Coordinates of C-alpha atoms in Angstrom, one line a residue:
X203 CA 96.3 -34.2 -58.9
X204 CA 97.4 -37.4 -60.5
X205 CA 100.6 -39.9 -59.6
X206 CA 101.9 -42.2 -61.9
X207 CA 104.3 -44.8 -60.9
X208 CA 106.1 -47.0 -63.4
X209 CA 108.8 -49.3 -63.2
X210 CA 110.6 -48.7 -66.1
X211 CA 111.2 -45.8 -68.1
X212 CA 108.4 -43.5 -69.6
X213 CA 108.8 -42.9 -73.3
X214 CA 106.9 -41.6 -76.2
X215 CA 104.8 -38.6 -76.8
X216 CA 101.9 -40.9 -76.9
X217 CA 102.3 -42.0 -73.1
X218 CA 102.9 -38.7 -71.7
X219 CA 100.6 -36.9 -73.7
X220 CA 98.0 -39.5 -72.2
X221 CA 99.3 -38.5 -69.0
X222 CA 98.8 -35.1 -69.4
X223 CA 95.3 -35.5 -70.0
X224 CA 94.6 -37.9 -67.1
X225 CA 95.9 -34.7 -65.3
X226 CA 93.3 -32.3 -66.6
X227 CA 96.1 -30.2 -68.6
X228 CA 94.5 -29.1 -71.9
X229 CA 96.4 -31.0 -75.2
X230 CA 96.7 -28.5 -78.2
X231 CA 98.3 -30.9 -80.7
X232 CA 97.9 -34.7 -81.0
X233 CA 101.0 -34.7 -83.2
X234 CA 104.6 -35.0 -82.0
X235 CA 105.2 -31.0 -83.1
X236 CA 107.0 -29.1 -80.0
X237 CA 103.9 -27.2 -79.4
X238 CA 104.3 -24.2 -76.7
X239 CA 101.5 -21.6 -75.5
X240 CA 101.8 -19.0 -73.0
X241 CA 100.5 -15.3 -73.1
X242 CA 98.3 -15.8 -75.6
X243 CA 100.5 -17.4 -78.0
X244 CA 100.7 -20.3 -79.9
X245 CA 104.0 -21.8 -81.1
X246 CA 103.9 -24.7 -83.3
X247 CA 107.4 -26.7 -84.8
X248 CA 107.4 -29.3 -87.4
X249 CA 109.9 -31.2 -88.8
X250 CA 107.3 -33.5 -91.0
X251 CA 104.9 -30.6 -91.7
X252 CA 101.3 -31.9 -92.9
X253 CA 97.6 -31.5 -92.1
X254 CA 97.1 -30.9 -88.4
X255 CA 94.1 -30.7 -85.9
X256 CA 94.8 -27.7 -83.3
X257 CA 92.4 -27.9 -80.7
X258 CA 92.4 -24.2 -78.5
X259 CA 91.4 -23.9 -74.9
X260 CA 87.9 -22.6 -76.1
X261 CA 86.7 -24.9 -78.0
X262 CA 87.8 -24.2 -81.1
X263 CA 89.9 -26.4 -83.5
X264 CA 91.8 -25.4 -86.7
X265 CA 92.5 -27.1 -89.8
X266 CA 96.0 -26.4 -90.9
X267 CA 98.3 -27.5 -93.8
X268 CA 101.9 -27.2 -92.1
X269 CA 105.2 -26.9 -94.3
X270 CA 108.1 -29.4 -93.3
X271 CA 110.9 -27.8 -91.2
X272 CA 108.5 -24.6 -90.3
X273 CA 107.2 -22.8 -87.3
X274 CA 104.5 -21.0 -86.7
X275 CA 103.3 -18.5 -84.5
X276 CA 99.5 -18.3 -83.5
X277 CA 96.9 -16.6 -80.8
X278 CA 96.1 -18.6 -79.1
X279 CA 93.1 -17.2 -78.1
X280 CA 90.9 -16.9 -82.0
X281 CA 93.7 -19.0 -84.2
X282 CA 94.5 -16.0 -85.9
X283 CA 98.0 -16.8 -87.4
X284 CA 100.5 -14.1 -86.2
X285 CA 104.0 -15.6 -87.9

């Protein structure tokens, strides 16, 4: 595991998200999207929409075009889009 002190407050997608790599947790989206997987699902929410890298746990990365104030529903396994 990984501890991080700081002495004043944490904020910004960009510091945790670095954080959660320095932990070893996998990072789907380098964009500020709320971006949840679980059970082999992908959820993806964007306000601003626009091109987007998805990296997947296996490897694989997908190219999308998202629309402003959309969500999306993937597998997360193959990038298949469900929704």
């Amino acid at each position: 595991y990984k501890t991080v002190y700081s002495v004043l407050p944490l904020h910004g997608s960009d510091v945790y998200r670095n954080i959660l790599k320095a932990a070893g947790c996998h990072v789907y989206n380098e964009e500020t999207d709320f971006t949840y997987a679980n059970s082999g699902l992908l959820l993806i929410h964007t306000v601003k929409g626009g091109s987007r890298n998805i990296y997947l746990k296996n490897g694989k990365r997908l190219s999308l075009k998202l629309a402003p104030k959309s969500s999306t529903l993937y597998n997360s396994e193959t990038g298949e889009r469900i929704l």
